[in-house]
CSV table of C-alpha atoms and ligand atoms in Angstrom, one decimal:
chain,number,residue,atom,x,y,z
P,1,MET,CA,2.0,-4.7,26.1
P,2,ASN,CA,2.7,-3.7,22.6
P,3,ARG,CA,2.2,0.1,22.3
P,4,ILE,CA,1.1,1.0,18.7
P,5,ALA,CA,1.2,4.2,16.7
P,6,VAL,CA,-1.4,4.0,13.8
P,7,LEU,CA,-0.4,6.4,11.0
P,8,GLY,CA,-3.5,7.1,8.9
P,9,ALA,CA,-5.9,5.9,11.6
P,10,THR,CA,-9.0,7.3,10.0
P,11,GLY,CA,-8.5,5.4,6.7
P,12,SER,CA,-9.4,1.9,5.7
P,13,ILE,CA,-6.2,0.3,7.0
P,14,GLY,CA,-6.3,2.5,10.1
P,15,THR,CA,-9.8,1.5,11.1
P,16,SER,CA,-9.2,-2.2,10.4
P,17,CYS,CA,-6.1,-1.9,12.6
P,18,LEU,CA,-8.1,-0.4,15.4
P,19,ASP,CA,-10.6,-3.3,15.1
P,20,VAL,CA,-7.6,-5.7,15.6
P,21,ILE,CA,-6.4,-3.7,18.6
P,22,ALA,CA,-9.9,-3.6,20.2
P,23,ALA,CA,-10.1,-7.4,19.7
P,24,HIS,CA,-6.8,-7.9,21.6
P,25,GLY,CA,-7.1,-5.1,24.1
P,26,SER,CA,-5.2,-7.0,26.8
P,27,ARG,CA,-2.0,-7.2,24.7
P,28,LEU,CA,-2.2,-4.3,22.3
P,29,GLN,CA,-2.5,-0.6,23.2
P,30,VAL,CA,-2.9,2.5,21.1
P,31,ALA,CA,-0.1,5.0,21.8
P,32,ALA,CA,-0.8,7.4,19.0
P,33,LEU,CA,-3.3,8.0,16.2
P,34,THR,CA,-2.8,10.3,13.2
P,35,ALA,CA,-5.0,11.7,10.4
P,36,HIS,CA,-4.5,14.3,7.7
P,37,ALA,CA,-7.6,16.5,7.9
P,38,ARG,CA,-10.5,14.4,9.3
P,39,TRP,CA,-10.1,15.6,12.8
P,40,GLU,CA,-13.6,14.8,14.0
P,41,SER,CA,-13.2,11.1,13.2
P,42,LEU,CA,-9.7,11.2,14.8
P,43,ALA,CA,-11.2,12.8,17.9
P,44,GLN,CA,-13.8,10.1,18.1
P,45,GLN,CA,-11.2,7.4,17.8
P,46,CYS,CA,-9.2,9.1,20.6
P,47,HIS,CA,-12.2,9.1,22.9
P,48,GLN,CA,-12.5,5.3,22.4
P,49,PHE,CA,-8.7,4.4,22.6
P,50,LYS,CA,-7.3,7.2,24.8
P,51,PRO,CA,-3.9,7.4,23.1
P,52,GLN,CA,-1.1,9.5,24.5
P,53,PHE,CA,-0.7,11.4,21.2
P,54,ALA,CA,-2.9,12.5,18.3
P,55,VAL,CA,-1.4,14.0,15.2
P,56,ILE,CA,-3.2,16.1,12.6
P,57,SER,CA,-0.8,16.4,9.7
P,58,ASP,CA,-2.6,19.1,7.8
P,59,PRO,CA,-1.6,22.2,9.8
P,60,ALA,CA,-4.5,24.2,8.3
P,61,VAL,CA,-6.9,22.2,10.4
P,62,ARG,CA,-5.7,23.8,13.6
P,63,ALA,CA,-7.7,27.0,13.0
P,64,GLN,CA,-11.0,25.1,12.3
P,65,MET,CA,-10.9,22.9,15.4
P,66,GLY,CA,-13.1,23.3,18.4
P,67,GLY,CA,-11.5,23.8,21.8
P,68,ASN,CA,-12.0,20.5,23.6
P,69,ALA,CA,-12.8,18.0,20.9
P,70,PHE,CA,-10.0,15.6,22.1
P,71,PRO,CA,-9.9,13.7,25.5
P,72,ARG,CA,-7.8,15.3,28.3
P,73,GLU,CA,-5.2,12.4,28.2
P,74,THR,CA,-4.4,13.0,24.6
P,75,GLU,CA,-1.8,15.5,23.5
P,76,VAL,CA,-2.7,16.9,20.0
P,77,LEU,CA,0.2,17.8,17.7
P,78,PHE,CA,0.0,19.4,14.2
P,79,GLY,CA,2.0,19.1,11.0
P,80,PRO,CA,4.0,16.5,9.2
P,81,ASP,CA,7.0,16.9,11.5
P,82,ALA,CA,4.9,15.6,14.4
P,83,LEU,CA,4.3,12.4,12.4
P,84,GLU,CA,8.0,11.8,12.5
P,85,ARG,CA,8.3,12.6,16.2
P,86,ILE,CA,5.7,10.2,17.3
P,87,SER,CA,7.0,7.5,14.9
P,88,ALA,CA,10.3,7.6,16.7
P,89,HIS,CA,8.9,8.2,20.2
P,90,PRO,CA,10.3,6.0,23.0
P,91,ASP,CA,6.8,5.2,24.2
P,92,VAL,CA,5.9,3.6,20.9
P,93,ASP,CA,6.9,0.0,20.1
P,94,THR,CA,5.2,-0.6,16.8
P,95,VAL,CA,4.3,1.8,14.0
P,96,VAL,CA,1.5,0.9,11.5
P,97,CYS,CA,2.0,2.8,8.3
P,98,GLY,CA,-1.5,3.3,6.9
P,99,ILE,CA,-1.1,6.6,5.2
P,100,VAL,CA,-1.9,6.7,1.5
P,101,GLY,CA,0.7,7.9,-1.1
P,102,ALA,CA,4.3,9.1,-0.9
P,103,ALA,CA,3.2,11.2,2.1
P,104,GLY,CA,3.6,8.0,4.1
P,105,LEU,CA,7.4,7.9,3.5
P,106,ARG,CA,8.5,10.3,6.2
P,107,GLY,CA,6.7,8.5,9.1
P,108,ALA,CA,7.9,5.1,7.9
P,109,TRP,CA,11.4,6.3,7.5
P,110,ALA,CA,11.5,7.8,11.0
P,111,ALA,CA,10.1,4.6,12.5
P,112,ILE,CA,12.7,2.4,10.7
P,113,GLU,CA,15.4,4.8,11.8
P,114,ALA,CA,14.3,4.4,15.4
P,115,LYS,CA,14.3,0.6,15.1
P,116,LYS,CA,10.6,0.1,15.7
P,117,ARG,CA,8.5,-2.9,14.5
P,118,VAL,CA,7.1,-1.4,11.3
P,119,ALA,CA,3.9,-2.8,9.9
P,120,ILE,CA,4.0,-1.4,6.4
P,121,ALA,CA,0.7,-1.1,4.5
P,122,ASN,CA,2.0,2.1,2.7
P,123,LYS,CA,3.4,0.4,-0.4
P,124,GLU,CA,4.3,3.8,-1.9
P,125,THR,CA,7.2,4.0,0.6
P,126,LEU,CA,8.8,1.0,-1.0
P,127,VAL,CA,7.9,1.9,-4.5
P,128,VAL,CA,9.5,5.4,-4.1
P,129,ALA,CA,12.6,4.5,-2.2
P,130,GLY,CA,12.8,0.6,-1.8
P,131,PRO,CA,16.5,0.1,-1.9
P,132,LEU,CA,17.2,3.0,0.6
P,133,VAL,CA,14.4,1.9,2.9
P,134,MET,CA,15.6,-1.7,2.9
P,135,ASP,CA,19.2,-0.6,3.5
P,136,LEU,CA,18.1,1.6,6.4
P,137,ALA,CA,16.2,-1.3,8.0
P,138,ALA,CA,19.2,-3.6,7.6
P,139,ARG,CA,21.4,-1.0,9.3
P,140,THR,CA,19.1,-0.2,12.2
P,141,GLY,CA,17.7,-3.8,12.6
P,142,ALA,CA,14.1,-2.6,12.5
P,143,ASP,CA,11.6,-5.3,11.7
P,144,LEU,CA,9.8,-4.3,8.5
P,145,ILE,CA,6.7,-6.6,8.2
P,146,PRO,CA,4.4,-6.3,5.2
P,147,VAL,CA,0.7,-5.6,5.6
P,148,ASP,CA,-0.3,-5.5,1.9
P,149,SER,CA,-2.2,-8.8,1.7
P,150,GLU,CA,-0.1,-10.2,-1.2
P,151,HIS,CA,3.2,-9.4,0.5
P,152,SER,CA,2.0,-10.8,3.8
P,153,ALA,CA,1.1,-14.0,2.0
P,154,ILE,CA,4.5,-14.2,0.4
P,155,PHE,CA,6.2,-13.4,3.8
P,156,GLN,CA,4.2,-16.3,5.3
P,157,ALA,CA,4.7,-18.7,2.5
P,158,LEU,CA,8.5,-18.0,2.5
P,159,LEU,CA,8.6,-19.4,6.0
P,160,GLY,CA,7.9,-22.8,4.5
P,161,GLY,CA,11.3,-23.2,2.7
P,162,ARG,CA,14.9,-22.1,2.5
P,163,ARG,CA,15.3,-18.8,0.8
P,164,LYS,CA,18.0,-20.1,-1.6
P,165,ASP,CA,15.5,-22.8,-2.8
P,166,LEU,CA,13.0,-20.1,-3.9
P,167,LYS,CA,12.3,-20.0,-7.7
P,168,ARG,CA,9.8,-17.3,-8.0
P,169,ILE,CA,6.8,-15.6,-6.4
P,170,VAL,CA,3.3,-15.0,-7.9
P,171,LEU,CA,1.2,-12.1,-6.8
P,172,THR,CA,-2.5,-12.6,-7.2
P,173,ALA,CA,-4.9,-9.8,-8.4
P,174,SER,CA,-8.6,-9.8,-8.3
P,175,GLY,CA,-8.7,-8.0,-11.6
P,176,GLY,CA,-10.9,-5.3,-10.2
P,177,PRO,CA,-14.2,-4.1,-11.6
P,178,PHE,CA,-13.0,-4.1,-15.2
P,179,ARG,CA,-11.7,-7.7,-15.3
P,180,GLY,CA,-12.2,-9.1,-18.8
P,181,TRP,CA,-12.8,-5.7,-20.4
P,182,SER,CA,-11.1,-5.0,-23.7
P,183,LYS,CA,-9.0,-1.9,-24.4
P,184,GLU,CA,-11.9,-0.5,-26.5
P,185,ARG,CA,-14.4,-1.1,-23.8
P,186,LEU,CA,-12.2,0.6,-21.2
P,187,GLU,CA,-11.9,3.6,-23.5
P,188,ARG,CA,-15.6,3.8,-23.8
P,189,ASP,CA,-17.4,2.6,-20.7
P,190,VAL,CA,-15.4,3.4,-17.6
P,191,THR,CA,-17.1,5.8,-15.1
P,192,ILE,CA,-15.7,7.1,-11.8
P,193,GLU,CA,-18.5,5.3,-9.9
P,194,ARG,CA,-17.6,2.0,-11.6
P,195,ALA,CA,-13.9,2.4,-10.9
P,196,LEU,CA,-14.7,3.0,-7.3
P,197,ALA,CA,-16.8,-0.1,-6.9
P,198,HIS,CA,-14.3,-2.9,-6.1
P,199,PRO,CA,-15.8,-6.4,-6.3
P,200,THR,CA,-14.0,-8.0,-3.4
P,201,TRP,CA,-12.1,-5.4,-1.2
P,202,GLN,CA,-13.3,-2.4,0.8
P,203,MET,CA,-10.4,0.2,0.5
P,204,GLY,CA,-9.7,3.9,0.3
P,205,PRO,CA,-10.4,5.7,-3.1
P,206,LYS,CA,-6.8,5.9,-4.4
P,207,ILE,CA,-6.0,2.2,-4.1
P,208,THR,CA,-9.4,1.3,-5.4
P,209,VAL,CA,-8.8,3.2,-8.6
P,210,ASP,CA,-5.3,1.7,-8.7
P,211,SER,CA,-6.9,-1.7,-8.5
P,212,ALA,CA,-9.2,-0.9,-11.4
P,213,SER,CA,-6.3,0.2,-13.6
P,214,MET,CA,-4.0,-2.6,-12.3
P,215,MET,CA,-1.6,0.1,-11.3
P,216,ASN,CA,-2.0,-1.3,-7.8
P,217,LYS,CA,-0.5,-4.6,-9.0
P,218,ALA,CA,2.3,-2.7,-10.8
P,219,LEU,CA,3.1,-0.9,-7.5
P,220,GLU,CA,3.0,-4.3,-5.7
P,221,VAL,CA,5.5,-5.9,-8.2
P,222,ILE,CA,7.9,-3.1,-7.4
P,223,GLU,CA,7.1,-3.3,-3.6
P,224,ALA,CA,7.9,-7.1,-3.8
P,225,ARG,CA,11.1,-6.6,-5.7
P,226,TRP,CA,12.6,-4.5,-2.9
P,227,LEU,CA,10.9,-6.1,0.1
P,228,PHE,CA,12.0,-9.6,-0.8
P,229,ASP,CA,15.2,-8.7,-2.7
P,230,LEU,CA,14.1,-10.5,-5.9
P,231,GLU,CA,15.0,-10.1,-9.5
P,232,PHE,CA,12.2,-8.5,-11.5
P,233,ASP,CA,11.8,-11.7,-13.6
P,234,GLN,CA,11.2,-13.8,-10.4
P,235,ILE,CA,7.9,-12.0,-9.9
P,236,GLY,CA,4.7,-13.1,-11.7
P,237,VAL,CA,1.1,-11.9,-11.5
P,238,MET,CA,-2.0,-14.1,-11.9
P,239,ILE,CA,-5.6,-12.9,-11.9
P,240,HIS,CA,-7.6,-14.6,-9.2
P,241,PRO,CA,-11.1,-13.1,-9.0
P,242,GLN,CA,-12.1,-14.7,-5.7
P,243,SER,CA,-9.3,-12.9,-3.7
P,244,ILE,CA,-8.9,-16.0,-1.4
P,245,VAL,CA,-5.4,-17.1,-2.4
P,246,HIS,CA,-3.5,-13.9,-1.5
P,247,SER,CA,-0.3,-14.9,-3.4
P,248,PHE,CA,2.1,-17.9,-3.6
P,249,VAL,CA,5.7,-18.8,-3.9
P,250,GLU,CA,7.3,-21.6,-6.0
P,251,PHE,CA,10.4,-23.4,-4.9
P,252,ILE,CA,13.0,-25.0,-7.3
P,253,ASP,CA,11.5,-28.5,-6.8
P,254,GLY,CA,8.2,-27.2,-8.3
P,255,SER,CA,6.3,-27.1,-4.9
P,256,VAL,CA,4.0,-24.1,-4.6
P,257,LEU,CA,3.1,-22.7,-1.1
P,258,ALA,CA,0.2,-20.3,-0.9
P,259,GLN,CA,-1.7,-18.4,1.9
P,260,LEU,CA,-5.5,-18.4,1.9
P,261,SER,CA,-8.0,-16.5,3.9
P,262,PRO,CA,-11.2,-14.4,3.2
P,263,PRO,CA,-10.5,-10.9,1.7
P,264,ASP,CA,-10.2,-8.9,4.9
P,265,MET,CA,-7.2,-6.8,5.9
P,266,LYS,CA,-7.5,-7.6,9.6
P,267,LEU,CA,-5.5,-10.8,9.2
P,268,PRO,CA,-2.4,-9.3,7.5
P,269,ILE,CA,-2.5,-6.4,9.9
P,270,GLN,CA,-2.7,-8.6,12.9
P,271,TYR,CA,0.0,-10.9,11.7
P,272,ALA,CA,2.3,-7.9,11.2
P,273,LEU,CA,1.7,-7.0,14.9
P,274,THR,CA,2.1,-10.5,16.3
P,275,TYR,CA,4.7,-12.2,14.0
P,276,PRO,CA,6.2,-14.7,14.7
P,277,GLU,CA,3.2,-15.5,16.9
P,278,ARG,CA,-0.3,-16.2,15.7
P,279,TRP,CA,-3.2,-15.0,17.8
P,280,THR,CA,-6.9,-15.8,17.5
P,281,ALA,CA,-8.5,-14.3,14.4
P,282,SER,CA,-10.1,-10.8,14.7
P,283,GLY,CA,-11.7,-11.1,11.3
P,284,PRO,CA,-13.6,-13.7,9.3
P,285,SER,CA,-12.1,-17.2,8.7
P,286,MET,CA,-12.7,-19.6,5.8
P,287,ASN,CA,-15.8,-21.7,6.1
P,288,TRP,CA,-14.9,-25.2,5.0
P,289,ALA,CA,-18.5,-26.4,5.1
P,290,GLN,CA,-19.1,-24.4,1.9
P,291,SER,CA,-17.7,-24.9,-1.6
P,292,TYR,CA,-15.2,-22.6,-3.0
P,293,GLN,CA,-14.2,-22.2,-6.6
P,294,LEU,CA,-10.7,-20.8,-7.1
P,295,GLU,CA,-9.7,-19.6,-10.6
P,296,PHE,CA,-6.4,-18.3,-12.0
P,297,PHE,CA,-5.8,-16.5,-15.3
P,298,PRO,CA,-2.8,-14.7,-16.8
P,299,PRO,CA,-3.3,-10.9,-16.9
P,300,ASP,CA,-4.2,-9.0,-20.0
P,301,LEU,CA,-1.2,-6.7,-20.4
P,302,GLU,CA,-2.7,-5.1,-23.6
P,303,ALA,CA,-5.9,-3.9,-21.9
P,304,PHE,CA,-4.0,-3.1,-18.6
P,305,PRO,CA,-0.7,-1.5,-19.7
P,306,ALA,CA,-0.2,-0.1,-16.2
P,307,LEU,CA,1.0,-3.6,-15.1
P,308,GLN,CA,3.6,-3.6,-17.9
P,309,LEU,CA,4.9,-0.3,-16.5
P,310,GLY,CA,5.2,-2.0,-13.1
P,311,PHE,CA,7.4,-4.8,-14.6
P,312,GLU,CA,9.5,-2.2,-16.4
P,313,VAL,CA,10.0,0.0,-13.4
P,314,ALA,CA,10.9,-3.1,-11.2
P,315,ARG,CA,13.5,-4.0,-13.9
P,316,ARG,CA,15.0,-0.5,-14.2
P,317,GLY,CA,14.9,0.5,-10.5
P,318,GLY,CA,16.7,3.8,-9.6
P,319,THR,CA,14.5,6.8,-10.0
P,320,CYS,CA,11.7,5.1,-11.9
P,321,GLY,CA,9.6,4.1,-8.9
P,322,ALA,CA,9.4,7.6,-7.5
P,323,VAL,CA,8.4,9.0,-10.9
P,324,LEU,CA,5.8,6.4,-11.6
P,325,ASN,CA,4.3,6.7,-8.1
P,326,ALA,CA,4.1,10.5,-8.1
P,327,GLY,CA,2.8,10.6,-11.6
P,328,ASN,CA,0.1,8.0,-10.8
P,329,GLU,CA,-1.0,9.8,-7.6
P,330,VAL,CA,-1.8,12.9,-9.5
P,331,ALA,CA,-3.2,11.0,-12.5
P,332,VAL,CA,-5.7,9.2,-10.1
P,333,GLN,CA,-6.6,12.6,-8.6
P,334,ARG,CA,-7.1,14.0,-12.1
P,335,PHE,CA,-9.3,11.0,-13.1
P,336,LEU,CA,-11.4,11.5,-10.0
P,337,ASP,CA,-11.7,15.2,-10.8
P,338,GLY,CA,-12.8,14.4,-14.4
P,339,SER,CA,-9.8,15.9,-16.2
P,340,LEU,CA,-8.2,12.7,-17.3
P,341,LYS,CA,-9.7,9.6,-18.9
P,342,PHE,CA,-9.2,6.3,-17.2
P,343,THR,CA,-7.1,4.9,-20.1
P,344,GLU,CA,-4.9,8.0,-20.0
P,345,ILE,CA,-3.6,7.1,-16.5
P,346,PRO,CA,-1.0,4.5,-17.8
P,347,GLN,CA,-0.4,6.5,-21.0
P,348,ALA,CA,0.5,9.7,-19.1
P,349,CYS,CA,2.6,7.8,-16.5
P,350,GLY,CA,4.5,6.1,-19.3
P,351,ASP,CA,5.2,9.5,-21.0
P,352,ILE,CA,6.5,11.0,-17.8
P,353,LEU,CA,8.6,8.0,-17.0
P,354,ASN,CA,10.2,8.2,-20.5
P,355,GLY,CA,10.8,11.9,-20.1
P,356,HIS,CA,12.6,11.9,-16.7
P,357,ASN,CA,16.3,12.1,-16.0
P,358,PHE,CA,17.1,8.5,-15.0
P,359,ASP,CA,19.6,7.9,-12.2
P,360,ALA,CA,20.3,4.3,-11.2
P,361,GLN,CA,21.4,5.1,-7.6
P,362,PRO,CA,19.6,8.2,-6.4
P,363,SER,CA,19.7,9.7,-3.0
P,364,LEU,CA,16.6,10.3,-0.9
P,365,SER,CA,16.6,14.0,-1.6
P,366,GLU,CA,16.9,13.4,-5.4
P,367,LEU,CA,13.9,11.0,-5.2
P,368,LEU,CA,11.9,13.6,-3.3
P,369,ARG,CA,12.8,16.3,-5.9
P,370,LEU,CA,11.7,14.0,-8.7
P,371,ASP,CA,8.5,13.2,-6.9
P,372,GLU,CA,7.7,16.9,-7.0
P,373,TRP,CA,8.8,17.2,-10.6
P,374,ALA,CA,6.6,14.2,-11.7
P,375,ARG,CA,3.6,15.7,-9.9
P,376,LYS,CA,3.9,19.0,-11.8
P,377,GLU,CA,4.4,17.2,-15.1
P,378,MET,CA,1.3,15.1,-14.5
P,379,GLN,CA,-0.7,18.1,-13.5
P,380,ALA,CA,0.2,19.7,-16.9
P,381,TRP,CA,0.0,16.5,-19.0
P,382,LYS,CA,-2.3,16.6,-22.1
P,383,SER,CA,-2.9,13.7,-24.4
P,384,SER,CA,-1.3,14.2,-27.9
P,385,GLN,CA,-4.7,13.1,-29.3
P,386,SER,CA,-6.7,15.4,-27.0
P,387,THR,CA,-9.1,17.8,-28.8
P,388,CYS,CA,-9.4,20.3,-25.9
T,401,LIG,P1,-7.4,5.7,3.0
T,401,LIG,O1,-7.6,6.8,1.9
T,401,LIG,O2,-8.6,5.0,3.4
T,401,LIG,O3,-6.7,6.3,4.3
T,401,LIG,C1,-5.6,7.1,4.2
T,401,LIG,C2,-5.2,7.7,5.6
T,401,LIG,O4,-4.0,8.5,5.3
T,401,LIG,C3,-6.2,8.5,6.3
T,401,LIG,O5,-6.1,8.3,7.7
T,401,LIG,C4,-5.7,10.0,5.9
T,401,LIG,O6,-6.1,10.9,6.9
T,401,LIG,C5,-4.2,9.8,5.9
T,401,LIG,N1,-3.6,10.7,4.9
T,401,LIG,C6,-4.0,11.0,3.7
T,401,LIG,N2,-3.2,11.9,3.1
T,401,LIG,C7,-2.2,12.2,4.0
T,401,LIG,C8,-1.1,13.1,4.1
T,401,LIG,N3,-0.8,13.9,3.0
T,401,LIG,N4,-0.3,13.1,5.2
T,401,LIG,C9,-0.6,12.3,6.3
T,401,LIG,N5,-1.7,11.5,6.3
T,401,LIG,C10,-2.5,11.4,5.2
T,401,LIG,O7,-6.3,4.7,2.4
T,401,LIG,P2,-6.2,3.1,2.7
T,401,LIG,O8,-7.0,2.4,1.7
T,401,LIG,O9,-6.3,2.8,4.1
T,401,LIG,O10,-4.7,2.9,2.2
T,401,LIG,C11,-3.6,3.2,3.0
T,401,LIG,C12,-2.3,2.6,2.5
T,401,LIG,O11,-2.4,1.2,2.7
T,401,LIG,C13,-2.1,2.9,1.0
T,401,LIG,O12,-0.7,3.0,0.8
T,401,LIG,C14,-2.6,1.6,0.4
T,401,LIG,O13,-1.9,1.3,-0.9
T,401,LIG,C15,-2.2,0.6,1.4
T,401,LIG,N6,-3.1,-0.6,1.4
T,401,LIG,C16,-4.4,-0.5,1.6
T,401,LIG,C17,-5.2,-1.6,1.6
T,401,LIG,C18,-6.7,-1.5,2.0
T,401,LIG,O14,-7.3,-2.5,2.1
T,401,LIG,N7,-7.2,-0.3,2.2
T,401,LIG,C19,-4.7,-2.9,1.3
T,401,LIG,C20,-3.3,-3.0,1.0
T,401,LIG,C21,-2.5,-1.8,1.1
T,402,LIG,MG1,-2.5,-5.7,-2.1
């Protein structure tokens, strides 16, 4: 029995993960579930899965909660420290990192330190502290398996050849709701509703806005750089609107291996739990009785400068990932609050990156300090062209 802690259980990754666990109930068991503030949803999940622990990471929730919302067999813990405790708990075999943002780093770190199987959806962990995280995993021997669909595809395709024969990898991107839009149209016509309506994937709001700006692909380039120990110029991006080919690798003899499946996160989540085994699908499969048209286009870096920032940060490394990520988290929040224009997201992130004190080999505490700094800078950022 594989005992699983699902961090961020109430989110999009978390609920898909629980679907996978429910589909394979004889071999997978929920040991712990966590949420930040949505305790009612978490309590509901606990009634269904009866975990040993539930964690509510926002300590303010404690005062609002009813007396016996959770089942008797579940111990309820509060605050971010509890996230670390259950991630390292001896009754947990596997930790699924489904928290959004840099807030996911602490739980992932604790799980890797405790040598768990770590199914990592939280790309921000690798963007912020990739080299330190990979180093820690190498030291403890923790299995770090990607859940992000592109990285799961690369992980699977890499099994088809020798690592030293790899030439490059190509991450695919749907292009989001604004695919094909010009810079001018993006300035003029983007609305919050449109940015939140992704054409192929159902995801949480932050990653959905990131997909619209292509900052998600930027973060994924950085994630891939550290996860697979690549040079930045071994990573390419292609727009693939159908989201069927989840990414591909090219070997030195010109052979390209790809991974294909319908756009549904249950497969990469399940594979991260079962690797190197493969179990019966818990999500949809391809229907080879129908026709598919698969298209690939190079990205438009002028209209989507966020992607260019991703390549730049992957090249420079050091403190850049932490600064870009924190700046972007606040920029997305400001866009959703209406205090930042969509096209200002990459502009503001670029300004803050350029203005930070670069260090090529930062410690974890330095990265966390810069994360805080970049958040404050982004909160205060005003466009030089702004009239208000
Ligand atoms: P979501 O917003 O749907 O869910 C986020 C979860 O994290 C919730 O359970 C929430 O309670 C918890 N959370 C939020 N803030 C927190 C905090 N400060 N401390 C502790 N917990 C907190 O997000 P999502 O779409 O499921 O994405 C989760 C992660 O997975 C992100 O890093 C995202 O980039 C990555 N990812 C998601 C998808 C997808 O299909 N949704 C695909 C690939 C990668
Ligand atoms: Mg992805």
